[in-house]
């Protein structure tokens, strides 16, 4: 299995290179530049800035210079955040996004698996329909609608929670962003878990276990849960990646200083190095999560072996 993991890590190198190359040239071919603003920069100052950031060189030279810095772990200097490197900006914003996304992911998986098990064990009952209804509400509405509604209800009307901000990892500032991400993701996990558990419970080995007189709780937890979790594990990778992309909306709605806000600001300001650095980070995390999902498959299902 470890040789398989090593090969998968090697495969990420051309994947990252392809993503970086496409994004690099797309950003540079987009109309406008990092120093275009309402207040026009003088020609002398523009020349100095272009020389400082190597923008006066041919595009291929800029590209290979960027790749060389990237191999050393240097994501470059930000064009619009003066005296800040992209590494520093990412190091400051990443803990915010990881905290919100990580907490939301754990709660979503816990609630989704629990609701899916309840619905499967009470199939076609009132409880089943109620759980699926409640679980589907969050998926029926986009995040840019649910977020402001949460702010309106809990921050403005009830005044229970702050409408936005961060305040250095204060728990009350995390509740609404986490709730938004949980509402978006829990319904999909619950539906997949419900369908998977229903299918596993109809298998021959489960009928054999029940025929031996084992209580339903033992049958579900000891025999049915592991194979039923396989589709959920495969779904966990895309959901974790989706949490990062949804951070663009979530952090904009709640004014969080995370990666999502950096992506929006970087794209709007044509900050090439900042956008590319975030693309590299998100691509690496996406590949890493997919690798973790593949390895978890082998742990959950003894029939799966990577050679």
Short mmCIF file of C-alpha atoms in Angstrom, two decimals:
data_model
loop_
_atom_site.label_atom_id
_atom_site.label_comp_id
_atom_site.label_asym_id
_atom_site.label_seq_id
_atom_site.Cartn_x
_atom_site.Cartn_y
_atom_site.Cartn_z
CA UNK A 1 0.00 0.00 0.00
CA UNK A 2 2.87 2.36 0.75
CA UNK A 3 4.33 1.87 -2.71
CA UNK A 4 0.93 2.78 -4.13
CA UNK A 5 0.86 5.93 -1.99
CA UNK A 6 4.35 6.86 -3.19
CA UNK A 7 3.33 6.42 -6.83
CA UNK A 8 0.25 8.56 -6.27
CA UNK A 9 2.42 11.30 -4.78
CA UNK A 10 4.67 11.19 -7.85
CA UNK A 11 1.60 11.51 -10.10
CA UNK A 12 0.67 14.75 -8.34
CA UNK A 13 3.77 16.45 -9.76
CA UNK A 14 2.59 16.58 -13.42
CA UNK A 15 -0.93 17.37 -12.17
CA UNK A 16 0.30 20.37 -10.20
CA UNK A 17 2.52 21.47 -13.09
CA UNK A 18 -0.39 21.34 -15.54
CA UNK A 19 -2.68 23.33 -13.21
CA UNK A 20 0.01 25.93 -12.51
CA UNK A 21 0.82 26.33 -16.21
CA UNK A 22 -2.79 26.76 -17.32
CA UNK A 23 -3.62 29.21 -14.50
CA UNK A 24 -0.39 31.15 -14.98
CA UNK A 25 -0.98 31.90 -18.65
CA UNK A 26 -4.73 32.47 -18.20
CA UNK A 27 -4.03 35.10 -15.56
CA UNK A 28 -1.44 36.85 -17.70
CA UNK A 29 -3.61 36.83 -20.82
CA UNK A 30 -6.58 38.32 -18.91
CA UNK A 31 -7.11 42.02 -19.76
CA UNK A 32 -5.79 44.39 -17.13
CA UNK A 33 -2.80 44.24 -14.84
CA UNK A 34 -1.93 44.22 -11.14
CA UNK A 35 -1.17 47.95 -11.12
CA UNK A 36 -4.30 49.13 -12.93
CA UNK A 37 -6.45 51.18 -10.59
CA UNK A 38 -8.68 54.23 -10.51
CA UNK A 39 -5.66 56.35 -9.64
CA UNK A 40 -3.33 56.08 -12.61
CA UNK A 41 0.28 55.21 -11.82
CA UNK A 42 2.91 57.39 -13.47
CA UNK A 43 4.96 55.91 -16.27
CA UNK A 44 8.14 56.12 -14.21
CA UNK A 45 6.58 54.38 -11.21
CA UNK A 46 5.00 51.76 -13.48
CA UNK A 47 8.39 51.03 -15.03
CA UNK A 48 9.95 50.64 -11.57
CA UNK A 49 7.18 48.28 -10.44
CA UNK A 50 7.45 46.18 -13.60
CA UNK A 51 11.21 45.86 -13.12
CA UNK A 52 10.78 44.98 -9.44
CA UNK A 53 8.32 42.16 -10.16
CA UNK A 54 10.03 41.10 -13.44
CA UNK A 55 6.93 41.98 -15.47
CA UNK A 56 9.12 43.68 -18.07
CA UNK A 57 10.66 40.33 -19.03
CA UNK A 58 9.24 37.91 -21.62
CA UNK A 59 6.39 35.79 -20.31
CA UNK A 60 8.29 32.51 -20.59
CA UNK A 61 11.14 33.94 -18.45
CA UNK A 62 8.63 35.02 -15.82
CA UNK A 63 7.09 31.54 -15.89
CA UNK A 64 10.35 29.66 -15.37
CA UNK A 65 11.44 32.13 -12.70
CA UNK A 66 8.18 31.47 -10.86
CA UNK A 67 8.65 27.69 -11.13
CA UNK A 68 12.18 28.01 -9.76
CA UNK A 69 10.92 29.93 -6.72
CA UNK A 70 8.10 27.43 -6.29
CA UNK A 71 10.54 24.53 -6.09
CA UNK A 72 12.17 26.32 -3.14
CA UNK A 73 8.80 26.74 -1.44
CA UNK A 74 8.63 30.45 -2.26
CA UNK A 75 5.21 31.50 -3.57
CA UNK A 76 6.52 34.96 -4.42
CA UNK A 77 5.73 38.49 -3.30
CA UNK A 78 2.23 39.88 -3.46
CA UNK A 79 1.71 42.59 -6.05
CA UNK A 80 -0.95 44.45 -4.08
CA UNK A 81 -0.20 43.71 -0.40
CA UNK A 82 2.90 45.82 0.11
CA UNK A 83 5.71 44.25 2.18
CA UNK A 84 3.82 40.92 2.32
CA UNK A 85 4.84 37.69 0.65
CA UNK A 86 2.24 35.16 -0.50
CA UNK A 87 3.67 32.69 2.04
CA UNK A 88 2.93 35.15 4.85
CA UNK A 89 -0.59 35.88 3.59
CA UNK A 90 -1.37 32.16 3.29
CA UNK A 91 0.11 31.41 6.71
CA UNK A 92 -2.13 34.07 8.22
CA UNK A 93 -5.33 33.05 6.41
CA UNK A 94 -4.95 29.25 6.33
CA UNK A 95 -5.65 28.62 10.06
CA UNK A 96 -8.97 30.46 9.74
CA UNK A 97 -10.15 28.38 6.79
CA UNK A 98 -8.84 25.13 8.30
CA UNK A 99 -10.63 25.80 11.59
CA UNK A 100 -13.99 26.64 10.02
CA UNK A 101 -13.77 23.94 7.35
CA UNK A 102 -12.43 21.26 9.71
CA UNK A 103 -15.10 21.78 12.35
CA UNK A 104 -17.83 21.88 9.70
CA UNK A 105 -16.48 18.70 8.09
CA UNK A 106 -16.46 16.75 11.35
CA UNK A 107 -19.98 17.89 12.29
CA UNK A 108 -21.30 17.22 8.77
CA UNK A 109 -19.92 13.67 8.73
CA UNK A 110 -21.19 12.92 12.24
CA UNK A 111 -24.68 14.29 11.62
CA UNK A 112 -24.90 12.94 8.08
CA UNK A 113 -23.91 9.40 9.06
CA UNK A 114 -26.21 9.49 12.08
CA UNK A 115 -29.21 10.81 10.15
CA UNK A 116 -28.57 8.36 7.32
CA UNK A 117 -28.49 5.42 9.74
CA UNK A 118 -31.71 6.53 11.43
CA UNK A 119 -33.46 6.92 8.08
CA UNK A 120 -32.23 3.53 6.83
CA UNK A 121 -33.30 1.68 9.97
CA UNK A 122 -36.74 3.33 9.81
CA UNK A 123 -37.12 3.03 6.04
CA UNK A 124 -40.34 4.48 4.54
CA UNK A 125 -41.55 5.59 7.96
CA UNK A 126 -42.42 9.06 9.15
CA UNK A 127 -38.97 9.33 10.73
CA UNK A 128 -37.34 8.46 7.40
CA UNK A 129 -39.29 11.11 5.52
CA UNK A 130 -38.69 13.71 8.25
CA UNK A 131 -34.94 13.08 8.38
CA UNK A 132 -34.61 13.28 4.61
CA UNK A 133 -36.72 16.44 4.52
CA UNK A 134 -34.64 18.15 7.18
CA UNK A 135 -31.44 16.95 5.57
CA UNK A 136 -32.44 18.23 2.14
CA UNK A 137 -33.38 21.76 3.19
CA UNK A 138 -29.77 22.94 3.28
CA UNK A 139 -29.05 21.51 -0.19
CA UNK A 140 -32.13 23.08 -1.73
CA UNK A 141 -30.88 26.65 -1.25
CA UNK A 142 -27.50 28.07 -2.36
CA UNK A 143 -25.03 29.26 0.26
CA UNK A 144 -25.24 32.92 -0.80
CA UNK A 145 -28.93 32.83 0.22
CA UNK A 146 -28.68 30.69 3.36
CA UNK A 147 -25.78 32.75 4.75
CA UNK A 148 -27.54 36.14 4.75
CA UNK A 149 -30.70 34.48 6.13
CA UNK A 150 -28.69 33.11 9.07
CA UNK A 151 -27.26 36.58 9.67
CA UNK A 152 -30.72 38.14 9.46
CA UNK A 153 -32.31 35.70 11.91
CA UNK A 154 -29.59 35.05 14.50
CA UNK A 155 -27.59 38.29 14.35
CA UNK A 156 -30.10 41.02 13.51
CA UNK A 157 -33.47 39.77 14.75
CA UNK A 158 -32.51 37.57 17.73
CA UNK A 159 -29.14 39.26 18.40
CA UNK A 160 -27.68 35.98 19.67
CA UNK A 161 -24.55 35.92 17.53
CA UNK A 162 -22.30 38.44 15.73
CA UNK A 163 -23.06 39.05 12.06
CA UNK A 164 -19.45 38.67 10.99
CA UNK A 165 -15.82 39.12 11.88
CA UNK A 166 -13.32 36.79 13.48
CA UNK A 167 -11.93 38.17 16.77
CA UNK A 168 -9.00 35.74 17.00
CA UNK A 169 -10.76 32.33 17.02
CA UNK A 170 -13.58 33.39 19.33
CA UNK A 171 -16.15 30.51 19.30
CA UNK A 172 -19.21 32.74 18.91
CA UNK A 173 -17.81 34.10 15.63
CA UNK A 174 -17.45 30.55 14.25
CA UNK A 175 -21.00 29.34 14.87
CA UNK A 176 -22.78 30.89 11.88
CA UNK A 177 -20.07 30.05 9.28
CA UNK A 178 -19.87 26.47 10.54
CA UNK A 179 -23.68 26.15 10.51
CA UNK A 180 -23.77 27.34 6.92
CA UNK A 181 -21.24 24.75 5.75
CA UNK A 182 -22.96 22.00 7.75
CA UNK A 183 -26.37 22.80 6.24
CA UNK A 184 -24.88 22.61 2.76
CA UNK A 185 -23.10 19.27 3.17
CA UNK A 186 -25.01 17.19 5.72
CA UNK A 187 -27.94 16.34 3.45
CA UNK A 188 -25.75 14.77 0.76
CA UNK A 189 -23.90 12.65 3.31
CA UNK A 190 -27.17 11.53 4.91
CA UNK A 191 -28.70 10.48 1.59
CA UNK A 192 -25.62 8.49 0.57
CA UNK A 193 -25.39 6.82 3.99
CA UNK A 194 -29.07 5.93 3.96
CA UNK A 195 -28.91 4.30 0.53
CA UNK A 196 -25.68 2.47 1.30
CA UNK A 197 -26.89 1.08 4.62
CA UNK A 198 -30.20 -0.08 3.12
CA UNK A 199 -28.29 -1.94 0.42
CA UNK A 200 -25.89 -3.55 2.92
CA UNK A 201 -28.73 -4.60 5.25
CA UNK A 202 -30.27 -6.57 2.40
CA UNK A 203 -27.06 -8.55 1.81
CA UNK A 204 -26.78 -12.27 2.47
CA UNK A 205 -24.18 -12.00 5.24
CA UNK A 206 -26.45 -9.60 7.16
CA UNK A 207 -29.41 -11.97 6.84
CA UNK A 208 -27.15 -14.76 8.14
CA UNK A 209 -26.09 -12.66 11.12
CA UNK A 210 -29.69 -11.86 11.98
CA UNK A 211 -30.71 -15.51 11.55
CA UNK A 212 -28.15 -16.42 14.22
CA UNK A 213 -30.10 -14.28 16.67
CA UNK A 214 -27.73 -11.32 16.91
CA UNK A 215 -29.41 -8.12 18.11
CA UNK A 216 -29.97 -5.43 15.48
CA UNK A 217 -27.57 -3.05 17.18
CA UNK A 218 -24.73 -5.59 16.96
CA UNK A 219 -25.56 -6.41 13.34
CA UNK A 220 -25.45 -2.75 12.32
CA UNK A 221 -22.40 -1.64 14.30
CA UNK A 222 -20.26 -4.75 13.89
CA UNK A 223 -21.20 -6.08 10.45
CA UNK A 224 -23.05 -3.46 8.38
CA UNK A 225 -21.42 -0.17 9.32
CA UNK A 226 -17.98 -0.71 7.73
CA UNK A 227 -19.17 -1.65 4.22
CA UNK A 228 -21.90 0.99 4.40
CA UNK A 229 -19.29 3.68 5.08
CA UNK A 230 -17.40 3.05 1.82
CA UNK A 231 -19.55 5.38 -0.33
CA UNK A 232 -19.43 8.00 2.42
CA UNK A 233 -15.62 7.81 2.48
CA UNK A 234 -15.51 8.27 -1.28
CA UNK A 235 -17.80 11.29 -0.86
CA UNK A 236 -15.70 12.80 1.94
CA UNK A 237 -12.88 13.79 -0.43
CA UNK A 238 -15.04 15.86 -2.83
CA UNK A 239 -16.91 17.40 0.11
CA UNK A 240 -13.66 18.45 1.77
CA UNK A 241 -12.58 20.07 -1.49
CA UNK A 242 -16.01 21.70 -1.86
CA UNK A 243 -15.64 23.18 1.64
CA UNK A 244 -12.56 25.06 0.41
CA UNK A 245 -14.33 26.37 -2.68
CA UNK A 246 -17.42 27.29 -0.67
CA UNK A 247 -15.14 29.34 1.58
CA UNK A 248 -15.23 32.02 -1.13
CA UNK A 249 -18.92 32.64 -0.37
CA UNK A 250 -18.83 31.80 3.33
CA UNK A 251 -15.90 34.06 4.17
CA UNK A 252 -17.30 36.88 2.05
CA UNK A 253 -20.70 36.71 3.79
CA UNK A 254 -19.24 36.61 7.30
CA UNK A 255 -16.15 38.79 6.66
CA UNK A 256 -13.67 36.10 7.66
CA UNK A 257 -9.95 36.67 6.98
CA UNK A 258 -9.44 33.27 5.35
CA UNK A 259 -8.34 31.84 2.02
CA UNK A 260 -11.69 32.54 0.36
CA UNK A 261 -11.35 36.26 0.96
CA UNK A 262 -7.77 36.17 -0.33
CA UNK A 263 -8.92 34.45 -3.54
CA UNK A 264 -11.60 37.10 -4.15
CA UNK A 265 -9.22 39.99 -3.45
CA UNK A 266 -6.39 38.44 -5.46
CA UNK A 267 -8.58 37.82 -8.50
CA UNK A 268 -10.07 41.30 -8.35
CA UNK A 269 -6.66 42.95 -8.01
CA UNK A 270 -4.96 40.80 -10.69
CA UNK A 271 -2.50 39.71 -8.01
CA UNK A 272 -0.94 36.93 -10.08
CA UNK A 273 1.34 35.44 -7.45
CA UNK A 274 -1.36 35.41 -4.77
CA UNK A 275 -3.93 33.68 -7.00
CA UNK A 276 -1.36 31.15 -8.24
CA UNK A 277 -0.17 30.41 -4.72
CA UNK A 278 -3.72 29.70 -3.59
CA UNK A 279 -4.36 27.55 -6.67
CA UNK A 280 -1.23 25.50 -5.90
CA UNK A 281 -2.34 25.07 -2.29
CA UNK A 282 -5.92 24.05 -3.13
CA UNK A 283 -4.77 21.64 -5.85
CA UNK A 284 -2.28 19.99 -3.50
CA UNK A 285 -4.92 19.62 -0.77
CA UNK A 286 -7.40 18.17 -3.28
CA UNK A 287 -4.90 15.53 -4.43
CA UNK A 288 -3.97 14.79 -0.81
CA UNK A 289 -7.61 14.24 0.21
CA UNK A 290 -8.17 11.90 -2.74
CA UNK A 291 -5.10 9.91 -1.71
CA UNK A 292 -6.35 9.68 1.88
CA UNK A 293 -9.73 8.43 0.62
CA UNK A 294 -8.05 5.69 -1.43
CA UNK A 295 -6.01 4.54 1.56
CA UNK A 296 -9.07 4.55 3.84
CA UNK A 297 -10.79 2.26 1.33
CA UNK A 298 -8.14 -0.39 1.97
CA UNK A 299 -8.61 -0.08 5.73
CA UNK A 300 -12.40 -0.39 5.57
CA UNK A 301 -12.60 -3.15 2.96
CA UNK A 302 -10.10 -6.06 3.32
CA UNK A 303 -10.83 -7.08 -0.29
CA UNK A 304 -9.16 -3.91 -1.57
CA UNK A 305 -5.38 -4.13 -1.87
CA UNK A 306 -3.13 -1.62 -3.60
CA UNK A 307 -0.05 -3.12 -5.15
#
